[in-house]
C-alpha positions as a printed Julia matrix, in Angstrom:
373×3 Matrix{Float64}:
 -18.91    2.58   30.55
 -20.64    0.49   27.7
 -18.77   -2.73   26.99
 -16.92   -2.95   23.57
 -18.54   -6.17   21.45
 -15.95   -7.64   20.01
 -16.19   -8.81   16.23
 -14.04  -11.27   14.53
 -12.2   -10.52   11.75
  -9.79  -12.32    9.55
  -6.13  -11.57    9.84
  -5.01   -9.3     6.36
  -2.14  -11.11    6.14
  -3.59  -14.89    5.99
  -5.93  -13.48    3.0
  -2.85  -12.8     0.62
  -4.53   -9.05    0.6
  -2.24   -7.08    3.16
  -0.84   -3.74    2.41
   2.43   -1.85    4.1
   0.08    0.74    5.52
   2.98    1.37    7.74
   5.96    2.51    5.32
   8.63    2.92    8.72
  11.07    1.96    6.36
  11.27    5.28    4.7
  12.49    6.57    8.32
  15.9     5.41    7.33
  15.87    7.82    4.68
  15.22   11.17    6.67
  18.13   13.46    6.53
  18.39   12.98   10.55
  18.52    9.46   10.02
  21.45    9.78    7.34
  23.58   12.01    9.16
  23.09   10.13   12.15
  23.29    6.26   11.2
  27.19    6.45    9.99
  27.43    2.56    9.87
  24.31    1.9     8.09
  25.6     4.51    5.39
  28.79    2.69    4.51
  27.41   -0.97    4.38
  27.55   -2.62    1.17
  23.96   -2.94   -0.39
  23.39   -4.89   -3.93
  25.75   -3.73   -6.58
  26.31   -4.57  -10.01
  29.13   -6.72   -9.3
  26.77   -9.04   -6.88
  26.84  -12.56   -8.32
  23.31  -14.43   -8.98
  22.2   -18.17   -9.1
  24.03  -18.72  -12.58
  26.88  -16.61  -11.07
  26.49  -13.57  -13.71
  26.42  -10.18  -12.16
  22.92   -9.25  -10.89
  21.65   -6.02  -12.82
  18.01   -4.7   -14.06
  17.5    -6.35  -17.09
  16.67   -4.5   -19.99
  13.0    -4.45  -20.88
  12.87   -5.51  -24.19
  11.45   -8.72  -25.35
  12.15   -9.05  -29.53
  10.75   -6.07  -31.23
   8.23   -5.7   -27.88
   8.57   -3.58  -24.86
   7.13   -5.27  -21.55
   5.53   -2.35  -19.14
   6.49   -2.97  -15.38
   2.92   -4.0   -14.92
   3.55   -7.25  -17.41
   6.81   -7.82  -16.75
   6.49   -8.04  -13.01
   3.33   -9.92  -13.52
   1.46   -7.42  -11.76
  -2.36   -7.65  -11.77
  -2.79   -4.85   -9.51
  -1.15   -2.29   -7.16
  -1.21   -1.62   -3.51
  -1.83    2.15   -2.52
   1.43    1.94   -1.01
   3.24    1.36   -4.49
   2.62    4.95   -5.3
   2.79    6.17   -2.05
   6.61    4.81   -2.3
   6.87    6.32   -6.01
   6.34   10.13   -4.36
   9.67    9.47   -2.09
  11.99    7.64   -5.12
  10.17    6.33   -8.27
  13.54    4.71   -9.0
  13.51    2.86   -5.65
  10.39    1.54   -6.27
  11.7    -0.05   -9.47
  14.78   -1.43   -8.21
  12.79   -2.96   -5.12
  10.09   -4.85   -7.84
  13.59   -5.84  -10.14
  15.69   -6.47   -7.23
  13.61   -8.16   -4.12
  15.12   -9.47   -1.19
  17.84   -6.83   -0.19
  15.8    -5.35    2.66
  18.47   -4.85    5.21
  18.27   -6.11    8.76
  17.71   -2.81   10.46
  14.89   -1.94    7.88
  13.1    -5.19    8.46
  13.42   -4.48   11.99
  11.68   -1.28   11.86
   8.91   -2.98   10.0
   8.25   -5.33   12.64
   7.67   -3.0    15.64
   5.53   -1.13   13.47
   3.45   -4.02   12.54
   3.86   -5.27   15.98
   2.08   -1.88   16.97
  -0.99   -1.79   14.49
  -1.47   -5.57   15.3
  -2.25   -4.35   19.51
  -4.59   -1.48   17.7
  -6.32   -3.57   16.07
  -6.99   -6.28   18.93
  -8.09   -3.27   20.83
 -11.41   -3.51   18.76
 -11.68   -7.26   17.26
 -10.43  -10.81   17.47
  -8.17  -12.22   14.75
  -8.94  -15.51   13.12
  -6.6   -17.38   10.86
  -8.49  -19.08    7.92
  -6.75  -21.15    5.79
  -7.03  -20.78    2.18
  -5.87  -22.79   -0.74
  -6.81  -20.11   -3.99
  -6.73  -16.56   -4.81
 -10.77  -16.9    -4.48
 -10.7   -17.95   -0.87
  -7.9   -15.32   -0.46
 -10.56  -12.23   -1.39
 -13.37  -14.07    0.27
 -11.74  -13.57    3.6
 -11.59   -9.96    2.72
 -15.03   -9.53    1.23
 -16.16  -11.15    4.74
 -13.7    -8.71    6.85
 -16.06   -5.83    4.8
 -19.27   -7.27    5.7
 -18.22   -7.88    9.22
 -16.8    -4.14    9.28
 -19.74   -2.15    7.96
 -22.76   -2.63   10.43
 -19.67   -2.88   13.04
 -18.64    0.87   11.78
 -22.43    1.72   12.1
 -23.49    1.01   15.34
 -19.94    0.76   17.33
 -18.18    3.87   15.37
 -15.08    2.68   15.21
 -13.14   -0.09   12.75
  -9.64   -0.73   11.94
  -7.94   -2.56    8.95
 -10.52   -1.54    6.43
  -9.88   -3.18    2.99
 -10.41   -1.18    0.03
  -9.94   -1.8    -3.73
 -11.14    0.49   -7.21
  -9.74    1.17  -10.55
  -7.75    4.32  -11.06
  -6.54    5.23  -14.47
  -6.59    1.66  -15.7
  -5.15   -0.19  -12.97
  -6.49   -1.7    -9.9
  -5.29   -0.59   -6.65
  -5.31   -2.15   -3.1
  -4.92   -1.05    0.22
  -5.95   -1.35    4.05
  -6.98    1.87    5.92
  -5.46    1.62    9.44
  -8.63    3.35   11.24
 -11.91    4.92   10.55
 -14.16    6.29   13.29
 -17.25    8.93   13.3
 -16.17   12.01   15.68
 -18.6    13.9    17.93
 -19.92   15.84   15.23
 -20.47   12.68   13.67
 -17.68   13.14   10.36
 -16.37   10.01    8.86
 -12.37   10.05    9.91
  -9.7     8.32    8.71
  -6.48    8.33   10.66
  -3.22    6.66    9.61
  -0.43    5.8    12.17
   2.89    6.08   11.5
   5.57    5.16   13.82
   8.57    6.58   13.89
  12.17    5.06   15.33
  13.12    8.17   16.78
  11.2    10.82   18.96
  10.83   13.06   16.32
   8.36   13.93   13.46
   9.37   13.27   10.15
  10.85   15.67    7.39
   8.48   17.05    4.66
   9.29   14.88    2.18
   8.22   11.7     4.41
   4.62   13.85    5.4
   4.27   14.5     1.61
   4.24   10.82    1.1
   2.04   10.29    3.53
  -0.47   12.76    2.64
  -0.65   11.05   -0.56
  -0.95    7.91    0.53
  -4.11    8.86    2.68
  -5.36   10.64   -0.19
  -5.48    7.63   -2.28
  -7.37    5.57    0.58
  -9.83    8.35    0.52
 -10.25    8.76   -3.22
 -10.79    4.61   -3.44
 -13.11    4.6    -0.26
 -15.41    7.16   -1.57
 -15.52    5.48   -5.06
 -16.65    2.18   -2.91
 -19.33    3.42   -1.03
 -20.64    5.78   -3.9
 -21.24    2.96   -6.39
 -18.24    3.32   -8.87
 -16.4     0.04   -8.0
 -17.83   -2.67   -9.92
 -17.74   -6.76   -9.5
 -17.08   -6.47  -13.56
 -13.98   -4.5   -13.36
 -12.44   -6.3    -9.99
 -12.88   -9.26  -12.05
 -11.3    -8.04  -14.99
  -7.92   -6.91  -12.95
  -7.52   -9.89  -10.92
  -9.11  -12.7   -13.0
 -11.04  -14.16  -10.13
 -13.23  -16.83  -10.93
 -17.1   -16.08   -9.08
 -18.35  -19.27   -9.92
 -15.5   -21.28   -8.34
 -16.85  -23.02   -4.98
 -15.5   -21.11   -1.92
 -12.92  -23.87    0.59
 -14.44  -25.64    3.2
 -12.27  -23.47    5.82
 -13.61  -20.12    4.25
 -17.39  -21.9     3.78
 -17.49  -22.49    7.69
 -16.21  -19.01    8.71
 -18.99  -17.13    6.72
 -21.21  -19.47    8.25
 -20.25  -18.42   11.42
 -20.67  -14.97   10.17
 -24.3   -15.62    9.32
 -23.42  -15.7     5.74
 -25.05  -18.32    3.56
 -22.98  -18.21    0.47
 -21.33  -20.7    -1.89
 -19.11  -19.36   -3.92
 -17.03  -15.86   -4.52
 -19.89  -14.46   -6.56
 -22.38  -14.98   -3.4
 -20.18  -12.46   -1.61
 -19.11  -10.11   -4.45
 -22.75   -9.72   -4.72
 -23.52   -9.08   -0.76
 -20.19   -6.63   -0.53
 -21.38   -4.44   -3.31
 -24.4    -4.06   -2.11
 -23.85   -3.88    1.35
 -21.29   -0.55    0.4
 -24.11    0.86   -1.47
 -26.91    0.22    0.47
 -25.68    0.74    4.35
 -25.76    4.8     4.04
 -21.91    5.13    4.52
 -20.74    8.42    3.61
 -17.71    9.59    2.33
 -14.51    9.99    4.39
 -14.78   13.75    5.74
 -11.38   14.21    7.63
  -7.99   12.64    6.62
  -5.27   12.43    9.47
  -2.09   10.89   10.16
  -0.68   10.2    13.45
   2.83    9.97   14.15
   4.11    7.66   17.27
   7.17    7.11   19.12
   7.86    2.98   18.71
   9.69    2.57   22.14
   7.24    4.98   24.51
   3.83    4.77   22.35
   4.21    8.55   22.99
   2.26   10.54   20.48
   4.73   12.79   18.55
   1.81   15.1    16.67
  -0.57   15.14   14.17
  -1.34   16.18   10.3
  -4.49   16.83    9.02
  -4.4    16.81    5.6
  -6.33   19.01    2.86
  -7.76   16.56   -0.03
  -7.0    17.64   -3.12
  -8.99   15.74   -5.86
  -7.31   17.61   -9.08
  -3.76   17.08   -7.51
  -4.14   13.32   -6.57
  -5.39   12.43  -10.08
  -2.82   14.05  -11.82
  -0.02   12.85   -9.68
  -1.92    9.19  -10.0
  -1.52    9.71  -13.64
   1.85   10.82  -13.59
   2.7     7.8   -11.42
   0.45    5.31  -13.44
   2.35    6.27  -16.5
   5.46    4.03  -15.53
   3.78    1.34  -14.63
   2.02    1.16  -17.87
   5.27    1.73  -19.8
   4.62    4.9   -21.19
   7.78    6.26  -19.96
  10.9     5.52  -17.76
  11.44    5.59  -13.58
  12.59    8.51  -12.22
  15.06    9.48   -9.7
  15.2    12.13   -7.02
  15.48   15.76   -8.12
  19.12   17.02   -7.01
  17.61   18.99   -4.12
  16.74   15.68   -2.77
  19.95   13.63   -3.6
  20.44   13.36    0.42
  17.62   10.33    0.3
  20.42    8.14   -1.49
  22.49    8.22    1.8
  20.77    4.83    2.93
  19.16    3.91   -0.43
  19.58    0.15   -0.37
  20.21    0.51   -4.33
  22.42    3.26   -4.19
  25.48    1.32   -5.24
  23.79    0.44   -8.59
  21.36    3.04   -8.92
  22.02    4.21  -12.75
  20.28    7.54  -12.21
  22.65    8.09   -9.51
  26.09    7.85  -11.6
  24.56    9.7   -14.78
  23.73   12.85  -12.11
  20.19   12.6   -13.25
  19.93   10.73  -16.46
  18.87    7.2   -16.52
  21.35    4.81  -18.17
  20.09    2.63  -21.13
  21.47   -0.14  -19.4
  17.91    0.02  -16.47
  15.29    1.76  -18.6
  13.72    0.71  -21.22
  12.65    2.97  -24.47
   9.21    4.68  -23.22
   5.49    2.66  -24.69
   3.83    5.4   -26.55
   0.66    6.37  -25.25
  -2.12    4.84  -26.69
């Protein structure tokens, strides 16, 4: 058996470009978990009576500023969104909004699930390559690390046929989306397959609502990756959204790592030029197969796999709907009555205006929608 050549890549965590590619915390929202975890359901979460630093009740602030109304992108000072931001909207958009407005309420039990999932992802990644932590001091350095990873991974995929934790980015409906693909490999038939790893706390497959979210997530990964290799993602768009300075010299640690990888560069712009050339000239194909793999955390047993049919028209329609919220063209929406069971273990159930209003958003939460231009 041929020995696998190890490639050194840099930890996404160190680069500031990480993405929650494994959203195990939603497992707590499954109906089975809600029925079984009564103690967790009854735990107090944030409420309208909780006190903030100024001893005033914590609540979602009105998004009006004078006569102007800030969009969520403006309000939360977001330059881009993660793929998982849109995927969690598929579960409950209002939960996503509360998470941005009231961060820090993640229950210890949910944090533990995320930590376990991250550990399994890391173990798989280390099977293919080493991780090297490179200190960064600027956002240009952080993005440079991701570009270096891409430059190392493209030839590795073409020669070895298998890579993990591949960064993706691209403009979708006027907003920059970024994410990290768990795994890419070529099948025996030469097809490029994407595999998304989802770990499960309990040895059972998720509900259809969870699968629906996961399917949308991998479809978004394909949509962005395909655009990258087809030359549809441009440096100008990336710079516009991130406000990066391509002329800025790279830090000494990043320069040293680049040189060790065989890249003679001085600035972020140098790296960007190499990355976009490599993406379009390396003959990378579009993704042919989308697969989700569900694994039991404790035993590492594969519980099942899901092959996802990519429907571009449906994906674009969903993205347009979700982006309308982020751009401030409509208010956030909660779940339908048929899916109210999701609220049973939601961290924000006690303060949810949608829940209190039986599916109507209170004026204390949402702004008047911006008119689409």
